PDB file of C-alpha atoms and ligand atoms in Angstrom:
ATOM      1  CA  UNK A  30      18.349 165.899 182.287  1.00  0.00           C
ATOM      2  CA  UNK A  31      16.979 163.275 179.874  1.00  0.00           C
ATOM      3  CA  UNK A  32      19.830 161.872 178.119  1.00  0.00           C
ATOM      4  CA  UNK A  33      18.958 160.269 174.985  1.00  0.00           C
ATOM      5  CA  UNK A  34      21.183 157.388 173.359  1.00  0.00           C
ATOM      6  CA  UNK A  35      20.502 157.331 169.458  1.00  0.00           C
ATOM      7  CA  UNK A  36      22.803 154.089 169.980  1.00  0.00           C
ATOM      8  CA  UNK A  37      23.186 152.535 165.954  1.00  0.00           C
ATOM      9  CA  UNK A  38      19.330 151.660 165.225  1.00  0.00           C
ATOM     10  CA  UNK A  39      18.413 152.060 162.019  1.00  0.00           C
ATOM     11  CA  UNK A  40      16.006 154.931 163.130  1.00  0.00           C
ATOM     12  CA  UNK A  41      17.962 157.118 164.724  1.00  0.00           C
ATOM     13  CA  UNK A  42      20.759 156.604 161.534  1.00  0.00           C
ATOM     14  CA  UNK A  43      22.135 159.711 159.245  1.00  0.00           C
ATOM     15  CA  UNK A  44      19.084 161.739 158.391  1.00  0.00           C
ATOM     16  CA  UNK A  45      17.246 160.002 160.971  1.00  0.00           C
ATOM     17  CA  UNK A  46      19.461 161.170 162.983  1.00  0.00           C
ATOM     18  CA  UNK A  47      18.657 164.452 162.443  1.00  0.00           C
ATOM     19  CA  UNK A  48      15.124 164.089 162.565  1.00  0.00           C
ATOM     20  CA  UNK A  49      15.071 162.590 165.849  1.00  0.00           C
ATOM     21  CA  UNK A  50      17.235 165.816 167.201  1.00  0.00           C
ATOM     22  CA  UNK A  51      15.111 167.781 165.421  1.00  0.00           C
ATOM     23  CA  UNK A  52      12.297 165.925 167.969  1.00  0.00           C
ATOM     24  CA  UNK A  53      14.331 166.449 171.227  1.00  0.00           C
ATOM     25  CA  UNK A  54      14.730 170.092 169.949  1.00  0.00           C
ATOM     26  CA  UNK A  55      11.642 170.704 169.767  1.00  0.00           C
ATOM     27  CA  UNK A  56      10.900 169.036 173.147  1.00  0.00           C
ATOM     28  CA  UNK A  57      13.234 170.821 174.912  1.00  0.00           C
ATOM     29  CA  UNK A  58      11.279 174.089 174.126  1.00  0.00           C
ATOM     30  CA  UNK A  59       8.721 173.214 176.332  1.00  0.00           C
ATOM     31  CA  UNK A  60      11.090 171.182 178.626  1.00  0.00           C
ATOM     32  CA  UNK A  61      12.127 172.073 182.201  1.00  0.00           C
ATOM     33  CA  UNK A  62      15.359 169.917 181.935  1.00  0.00           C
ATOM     34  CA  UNK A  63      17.714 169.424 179.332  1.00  0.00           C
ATOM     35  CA  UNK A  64      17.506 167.428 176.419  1.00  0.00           C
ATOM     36  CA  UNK A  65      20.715 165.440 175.234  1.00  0.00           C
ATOM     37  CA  UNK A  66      21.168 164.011 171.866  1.00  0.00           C
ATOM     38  CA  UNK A  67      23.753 161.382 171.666  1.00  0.00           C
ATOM     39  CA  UNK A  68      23.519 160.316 168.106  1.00  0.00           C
ATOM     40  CA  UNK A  69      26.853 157.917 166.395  1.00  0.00           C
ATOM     41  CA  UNK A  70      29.940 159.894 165.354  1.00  0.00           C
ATOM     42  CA  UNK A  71      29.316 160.254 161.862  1.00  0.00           C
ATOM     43  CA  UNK A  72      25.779 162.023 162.624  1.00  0.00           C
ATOM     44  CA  UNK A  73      26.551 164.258 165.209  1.00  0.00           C
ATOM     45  CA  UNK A  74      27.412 167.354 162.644  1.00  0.00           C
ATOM     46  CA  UNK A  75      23.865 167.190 161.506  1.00  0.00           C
ATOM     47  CA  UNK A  76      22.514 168.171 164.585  1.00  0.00           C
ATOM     48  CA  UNK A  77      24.973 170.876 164.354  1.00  0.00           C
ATOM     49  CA  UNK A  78      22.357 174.121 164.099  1.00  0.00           C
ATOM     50  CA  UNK A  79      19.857 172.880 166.122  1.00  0.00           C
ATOM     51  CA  UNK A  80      19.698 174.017 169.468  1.00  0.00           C
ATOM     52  CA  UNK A  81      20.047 171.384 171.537  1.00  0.00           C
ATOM     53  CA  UNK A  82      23.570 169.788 173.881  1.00  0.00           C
ATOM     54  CA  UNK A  83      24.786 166.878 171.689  1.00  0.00           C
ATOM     55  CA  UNK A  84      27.284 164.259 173.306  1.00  0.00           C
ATOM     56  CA  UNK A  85      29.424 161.457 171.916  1.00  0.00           C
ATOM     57  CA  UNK A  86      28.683 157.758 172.278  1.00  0.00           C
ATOM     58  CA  UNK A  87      32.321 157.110 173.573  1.00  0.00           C
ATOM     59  CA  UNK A  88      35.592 158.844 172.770  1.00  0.00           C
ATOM     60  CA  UNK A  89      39.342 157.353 173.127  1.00  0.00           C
ATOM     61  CA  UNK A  90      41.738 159.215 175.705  1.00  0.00           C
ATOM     62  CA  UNK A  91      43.892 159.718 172.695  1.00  0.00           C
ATOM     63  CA  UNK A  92      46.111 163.187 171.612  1.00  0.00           C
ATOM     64  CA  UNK A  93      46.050 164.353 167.541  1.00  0.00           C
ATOM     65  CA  UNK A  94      48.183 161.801 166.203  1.00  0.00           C
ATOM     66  CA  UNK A  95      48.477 158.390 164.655  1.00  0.00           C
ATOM     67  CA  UNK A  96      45.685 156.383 166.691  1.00  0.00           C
ATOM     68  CA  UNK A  97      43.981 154.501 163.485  1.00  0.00           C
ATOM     69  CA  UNK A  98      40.476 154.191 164.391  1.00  0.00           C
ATOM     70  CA  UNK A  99      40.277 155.956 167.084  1.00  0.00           C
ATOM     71  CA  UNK A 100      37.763 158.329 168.249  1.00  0.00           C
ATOM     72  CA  UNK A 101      39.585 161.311 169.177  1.00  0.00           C
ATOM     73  CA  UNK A 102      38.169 164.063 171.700  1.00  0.00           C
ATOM     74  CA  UNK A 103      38.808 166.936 169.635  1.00  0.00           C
ATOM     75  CA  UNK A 104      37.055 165.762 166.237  1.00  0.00           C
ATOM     76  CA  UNK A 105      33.637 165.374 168.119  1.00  0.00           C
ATOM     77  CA  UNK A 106      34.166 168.382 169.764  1.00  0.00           C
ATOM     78  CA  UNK A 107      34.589 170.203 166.811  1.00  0.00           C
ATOM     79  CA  UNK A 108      31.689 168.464 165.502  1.00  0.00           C
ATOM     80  CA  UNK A 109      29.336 169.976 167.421  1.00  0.00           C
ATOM     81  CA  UNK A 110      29.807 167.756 170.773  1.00  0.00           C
ATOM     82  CA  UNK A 111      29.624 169.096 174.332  1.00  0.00           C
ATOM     83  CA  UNK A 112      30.166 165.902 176.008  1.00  0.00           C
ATOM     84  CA  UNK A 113      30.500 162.090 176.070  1.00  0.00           C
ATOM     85  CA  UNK A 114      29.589 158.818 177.478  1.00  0.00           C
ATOM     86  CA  UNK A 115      32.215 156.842 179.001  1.00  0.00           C
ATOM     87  CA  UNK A 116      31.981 153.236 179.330  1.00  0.00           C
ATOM     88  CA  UNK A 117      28.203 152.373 177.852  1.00  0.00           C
ATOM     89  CA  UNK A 118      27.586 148.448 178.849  1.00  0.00           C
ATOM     90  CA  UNK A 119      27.616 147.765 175.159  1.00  0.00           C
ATOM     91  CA  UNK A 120      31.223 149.244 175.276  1.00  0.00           C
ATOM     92  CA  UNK A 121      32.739 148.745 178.564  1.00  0.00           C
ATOM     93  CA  UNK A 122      36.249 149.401 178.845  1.00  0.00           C
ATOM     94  CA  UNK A 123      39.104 148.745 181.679  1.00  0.00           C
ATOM     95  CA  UNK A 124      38.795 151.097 184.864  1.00  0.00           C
ATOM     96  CA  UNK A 125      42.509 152.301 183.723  1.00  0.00           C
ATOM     97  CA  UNK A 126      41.286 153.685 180.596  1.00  0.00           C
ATOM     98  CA  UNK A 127      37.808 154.787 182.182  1.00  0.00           C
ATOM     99  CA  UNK A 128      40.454 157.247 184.655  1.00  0.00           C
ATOM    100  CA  UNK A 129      42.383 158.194 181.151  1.00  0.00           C
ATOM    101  CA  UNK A 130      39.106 158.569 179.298  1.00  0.00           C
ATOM    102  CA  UNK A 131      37.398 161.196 182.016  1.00  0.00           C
ATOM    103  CA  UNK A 132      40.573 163.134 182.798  1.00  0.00           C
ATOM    104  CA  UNK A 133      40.706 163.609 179.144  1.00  0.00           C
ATOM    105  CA  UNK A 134      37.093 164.760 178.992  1.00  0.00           C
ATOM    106  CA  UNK A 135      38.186 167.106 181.816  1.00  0.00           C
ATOM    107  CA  UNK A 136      40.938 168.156 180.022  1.00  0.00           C
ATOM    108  CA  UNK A 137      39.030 169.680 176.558  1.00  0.00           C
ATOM    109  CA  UNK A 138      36.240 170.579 178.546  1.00  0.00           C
ATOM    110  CA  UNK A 139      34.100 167.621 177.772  1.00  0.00           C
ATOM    111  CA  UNK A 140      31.615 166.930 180.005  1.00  0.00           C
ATOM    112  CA  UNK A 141      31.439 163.219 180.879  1.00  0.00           C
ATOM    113  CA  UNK A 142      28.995 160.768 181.714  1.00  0.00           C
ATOM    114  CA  UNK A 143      30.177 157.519 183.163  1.00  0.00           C
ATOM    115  CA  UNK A 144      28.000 154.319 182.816  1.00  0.00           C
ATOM    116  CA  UNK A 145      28.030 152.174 185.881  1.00  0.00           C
ATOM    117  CA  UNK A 146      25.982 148.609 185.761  1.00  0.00           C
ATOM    118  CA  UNK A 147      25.945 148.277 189.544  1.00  0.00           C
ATOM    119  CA  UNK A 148      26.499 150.234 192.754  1.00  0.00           C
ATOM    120  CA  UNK A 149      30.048 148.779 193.626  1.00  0.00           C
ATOM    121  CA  UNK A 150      30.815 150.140 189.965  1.00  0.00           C
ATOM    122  CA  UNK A 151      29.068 153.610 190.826  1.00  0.00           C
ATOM    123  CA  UNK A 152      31.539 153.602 194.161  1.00  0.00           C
ATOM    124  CA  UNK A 153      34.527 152.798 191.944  1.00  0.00           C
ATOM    125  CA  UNK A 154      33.909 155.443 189.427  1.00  0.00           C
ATOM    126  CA  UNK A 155      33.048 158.168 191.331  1.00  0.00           C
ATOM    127  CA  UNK A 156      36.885 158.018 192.475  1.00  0.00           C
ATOM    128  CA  UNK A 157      37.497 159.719 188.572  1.00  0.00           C
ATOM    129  CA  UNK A 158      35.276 162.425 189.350  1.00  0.00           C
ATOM    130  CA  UNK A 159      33.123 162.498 186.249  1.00  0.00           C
ATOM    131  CA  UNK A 160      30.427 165.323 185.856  1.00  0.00           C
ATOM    132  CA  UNK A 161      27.832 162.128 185.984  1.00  0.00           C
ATOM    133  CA  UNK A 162      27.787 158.571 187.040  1.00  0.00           C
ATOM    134  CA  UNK A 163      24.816 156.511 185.346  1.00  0.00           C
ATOM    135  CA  UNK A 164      23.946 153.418 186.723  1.00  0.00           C
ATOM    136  CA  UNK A 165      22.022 151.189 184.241  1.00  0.00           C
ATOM    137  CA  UNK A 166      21.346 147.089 185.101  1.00  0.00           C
ATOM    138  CA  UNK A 167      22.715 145.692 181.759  1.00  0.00           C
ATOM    139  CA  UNK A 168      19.562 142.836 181.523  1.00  0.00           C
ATOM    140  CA  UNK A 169      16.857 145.851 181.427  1.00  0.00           C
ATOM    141  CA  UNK A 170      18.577 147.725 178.999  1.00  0.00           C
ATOM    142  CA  UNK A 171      15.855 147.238 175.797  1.00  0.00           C
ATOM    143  CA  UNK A 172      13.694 145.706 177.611  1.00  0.00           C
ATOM    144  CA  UNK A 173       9.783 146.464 178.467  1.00  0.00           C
ATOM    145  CA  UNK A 174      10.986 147.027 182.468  1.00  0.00           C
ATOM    146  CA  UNK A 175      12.384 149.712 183.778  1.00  0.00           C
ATOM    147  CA  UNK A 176      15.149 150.228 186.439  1.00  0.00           C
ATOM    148  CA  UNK A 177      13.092 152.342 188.193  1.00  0.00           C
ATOM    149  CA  UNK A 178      10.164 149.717 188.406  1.00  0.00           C
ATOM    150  CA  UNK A 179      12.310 146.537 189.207  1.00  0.00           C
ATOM    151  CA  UNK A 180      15.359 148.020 191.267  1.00  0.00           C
ATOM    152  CA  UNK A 181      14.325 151.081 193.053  1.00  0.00           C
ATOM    153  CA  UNK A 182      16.346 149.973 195.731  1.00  0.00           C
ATOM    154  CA  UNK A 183      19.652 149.398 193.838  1.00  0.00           C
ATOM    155  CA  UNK A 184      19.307 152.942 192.407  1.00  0.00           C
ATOM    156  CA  UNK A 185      19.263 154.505 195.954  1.00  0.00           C
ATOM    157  CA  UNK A 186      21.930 152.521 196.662  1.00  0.00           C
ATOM    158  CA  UNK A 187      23.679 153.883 193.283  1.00  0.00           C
ATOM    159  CA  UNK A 188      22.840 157.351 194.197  1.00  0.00           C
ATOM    160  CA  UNK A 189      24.848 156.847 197.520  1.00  0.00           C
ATOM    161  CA  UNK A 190      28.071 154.657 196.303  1.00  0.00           C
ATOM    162  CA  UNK A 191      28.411 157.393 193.912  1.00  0.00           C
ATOM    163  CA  UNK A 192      28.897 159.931 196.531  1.00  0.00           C
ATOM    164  CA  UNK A 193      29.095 163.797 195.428  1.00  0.00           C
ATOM    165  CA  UNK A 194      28.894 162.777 191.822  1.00  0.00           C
ATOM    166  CA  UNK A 195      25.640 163.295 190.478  1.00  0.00           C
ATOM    167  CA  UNK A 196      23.959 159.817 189.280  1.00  0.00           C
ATOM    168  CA  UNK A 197      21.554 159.636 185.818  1.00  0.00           C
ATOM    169  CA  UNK A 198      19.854 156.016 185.748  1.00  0.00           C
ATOM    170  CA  UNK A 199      18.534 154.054 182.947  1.00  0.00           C
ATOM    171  CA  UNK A 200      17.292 151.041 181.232  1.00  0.00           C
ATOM    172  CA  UNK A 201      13.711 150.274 180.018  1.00  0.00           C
ATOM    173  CA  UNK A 202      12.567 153.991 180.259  1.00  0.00           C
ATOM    174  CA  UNK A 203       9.496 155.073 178.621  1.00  0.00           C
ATOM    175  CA  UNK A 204       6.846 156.434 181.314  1.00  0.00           C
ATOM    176  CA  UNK A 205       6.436 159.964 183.097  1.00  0.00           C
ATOM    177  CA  UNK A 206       6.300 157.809 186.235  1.00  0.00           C
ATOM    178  CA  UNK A 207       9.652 156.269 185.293  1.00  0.00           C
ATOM    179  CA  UNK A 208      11.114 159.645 185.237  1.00  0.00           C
ATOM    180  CA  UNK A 209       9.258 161.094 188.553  1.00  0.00           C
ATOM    181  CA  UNK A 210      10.261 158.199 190.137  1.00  0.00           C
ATOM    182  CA  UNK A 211      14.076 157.865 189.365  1.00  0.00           C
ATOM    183  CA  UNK A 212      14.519 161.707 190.453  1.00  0.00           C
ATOM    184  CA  UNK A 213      12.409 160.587 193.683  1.00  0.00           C
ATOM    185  CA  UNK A 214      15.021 157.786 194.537  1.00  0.00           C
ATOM    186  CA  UNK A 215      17.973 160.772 194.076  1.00  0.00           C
ATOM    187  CA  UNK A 216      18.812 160.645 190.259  1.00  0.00           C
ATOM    188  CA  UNK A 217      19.363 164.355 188.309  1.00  0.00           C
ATOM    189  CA  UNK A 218      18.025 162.244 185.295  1.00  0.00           C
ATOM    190  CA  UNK A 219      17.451 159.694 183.088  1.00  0.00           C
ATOM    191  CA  UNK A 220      19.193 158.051 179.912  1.00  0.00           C
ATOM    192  CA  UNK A 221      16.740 156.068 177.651  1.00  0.00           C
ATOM    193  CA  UNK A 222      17.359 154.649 173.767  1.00  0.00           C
ATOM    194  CA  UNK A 223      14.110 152.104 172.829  1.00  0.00           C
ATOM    195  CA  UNK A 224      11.853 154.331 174.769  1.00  0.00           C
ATOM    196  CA  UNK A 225      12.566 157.039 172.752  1.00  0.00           C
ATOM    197  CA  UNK A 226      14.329 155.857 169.187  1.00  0.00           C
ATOM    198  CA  UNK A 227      11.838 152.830 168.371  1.00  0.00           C
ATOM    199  CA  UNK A 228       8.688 154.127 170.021  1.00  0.00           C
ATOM    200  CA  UNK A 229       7.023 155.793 166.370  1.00  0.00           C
ATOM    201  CA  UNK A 230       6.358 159.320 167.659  1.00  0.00           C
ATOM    202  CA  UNK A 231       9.376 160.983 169.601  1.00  0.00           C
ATOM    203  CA  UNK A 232       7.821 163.978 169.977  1.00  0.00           C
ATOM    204  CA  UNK A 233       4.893 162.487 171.734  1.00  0.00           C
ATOM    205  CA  UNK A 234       7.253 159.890 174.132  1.00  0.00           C
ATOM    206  CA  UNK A 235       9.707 163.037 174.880  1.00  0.00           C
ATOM    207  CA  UNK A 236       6.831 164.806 176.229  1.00  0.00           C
ATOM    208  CA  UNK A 237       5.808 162.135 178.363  1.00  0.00           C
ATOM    209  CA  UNK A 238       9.066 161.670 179.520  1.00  0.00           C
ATOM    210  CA  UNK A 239       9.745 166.079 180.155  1.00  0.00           C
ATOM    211  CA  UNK A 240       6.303 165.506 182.139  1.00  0.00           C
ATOM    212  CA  UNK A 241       7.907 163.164 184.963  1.00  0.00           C
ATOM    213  CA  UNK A 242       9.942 166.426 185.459  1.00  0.00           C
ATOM    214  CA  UNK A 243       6.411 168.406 186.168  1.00  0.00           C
ATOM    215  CA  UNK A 244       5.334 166.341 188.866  1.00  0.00           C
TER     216      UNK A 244
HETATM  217  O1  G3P B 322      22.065 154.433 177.229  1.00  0.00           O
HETATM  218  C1  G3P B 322      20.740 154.172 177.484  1.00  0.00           C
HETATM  219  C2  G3P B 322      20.394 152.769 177.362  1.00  0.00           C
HETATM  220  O2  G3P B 322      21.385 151.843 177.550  1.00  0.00           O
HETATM  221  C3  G3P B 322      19.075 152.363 177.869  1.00  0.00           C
HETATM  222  O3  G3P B 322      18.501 151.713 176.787  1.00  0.00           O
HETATM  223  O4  G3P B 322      16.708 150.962 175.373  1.00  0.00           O
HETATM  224  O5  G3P B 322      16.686 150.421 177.794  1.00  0.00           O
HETATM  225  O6  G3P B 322      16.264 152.763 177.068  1.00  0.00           O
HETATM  226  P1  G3P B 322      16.965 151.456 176.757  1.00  0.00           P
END
């Protein structure tokens, strides 16, 4: 799967938004893996009718109630949301409320991604049983190198501390060869933002990215 982060750029914004799901629809066509939006909050109704899996950015292990600013789970679920991330690095959280936040997920059906930034995190995780675990070195994330270029050997490692979970990795993704290579050192897929979000055409980096899948 090819998970990608909208994060709160200005491109990927409100009718952005959209257009950049409208992209990863498209994509995922012609794609042999899924494409996942994960636009903010607010935006994630207005990739309601395309047809594409849209998750949340985070969500708050909250019930219907009076939680002011909270993101509860059943507001981006009925949003159009399948599924969330859980602990991005620019919003970690405390490995209590991780537990609380994926047994929640569980719970309405969510499906949850967990971000890990190193192995010994992927280990601890795991112990929630999310649906994914993805580790992602916070000082490549944005950057012009990739995990899978600079720390092949952390993400095998990743792949093993996080046991039977299945682990995504990310950071600095933006080649086919990034791809290929992340699913050759045991990842089910990949989460990239600048890659995707700031690179001009999309369409054209999604493709690249659907190819690593091909090899
Ligand atoms: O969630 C994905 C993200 O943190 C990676 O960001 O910009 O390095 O692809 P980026």
């Amino acid at each position: 799967m090819i998970v990608v982060n909208f994060k709160t750029y200005e491109n990927s914004t409100g009718e952005k938004a959209r257009e950049l799901g409208k992209s990863c629809a498209k994509v995922s066509e012609n794609c042999s893996t899924d494409i996942i939006a994960v636009p903010q909050f607010q935006d994630i109704s207005l990739l309601e009718d395309l047809d594409i899996k849209v998750f949340a950015q985070h969500i708050d292990p909250v019930e219907p109630g009076s939680h002011t600013g909270s993101i509860l789970p059943e507001d981006v679920m009925s949003a159009g949301a399948s599924g969330t991330l859980i602990n991005h690095s620019e919003k970690r959280l405390e490995p209590g409320v991780i537990e609380a936040t994926v047994d929640k997920a569980r719970e309405k059906g969510l499906t949850s991604i967990v971000c890990a930034q190193n192995p010994e995190e992927c280990a601890e995780f795991s112990e929630f049983e999310p649906d994914y675990i993805a580790y992602e070195p916070p000082e490549l994330i944005g950057s012009d190198t990739s995990v899978s270029s600079a720390k092949p050997g952390l993400i095998k490692k990743a792949v093993k501390r996080s046991g039977k979970v299945p682990t995504l990795t990310g950071a600095g993704i933006k080649s086919e060869e990034d791809v290929s290579k992340s699913l050759e050192l045991g990842c089910e897929g990949v989460l990239v933002a600048s890659g995707v979000v700031k690179s001009g055409n999309p369409v054209e980096e999604l493709r690249e990215l659907c190819r690593g899948y091909n090899e």
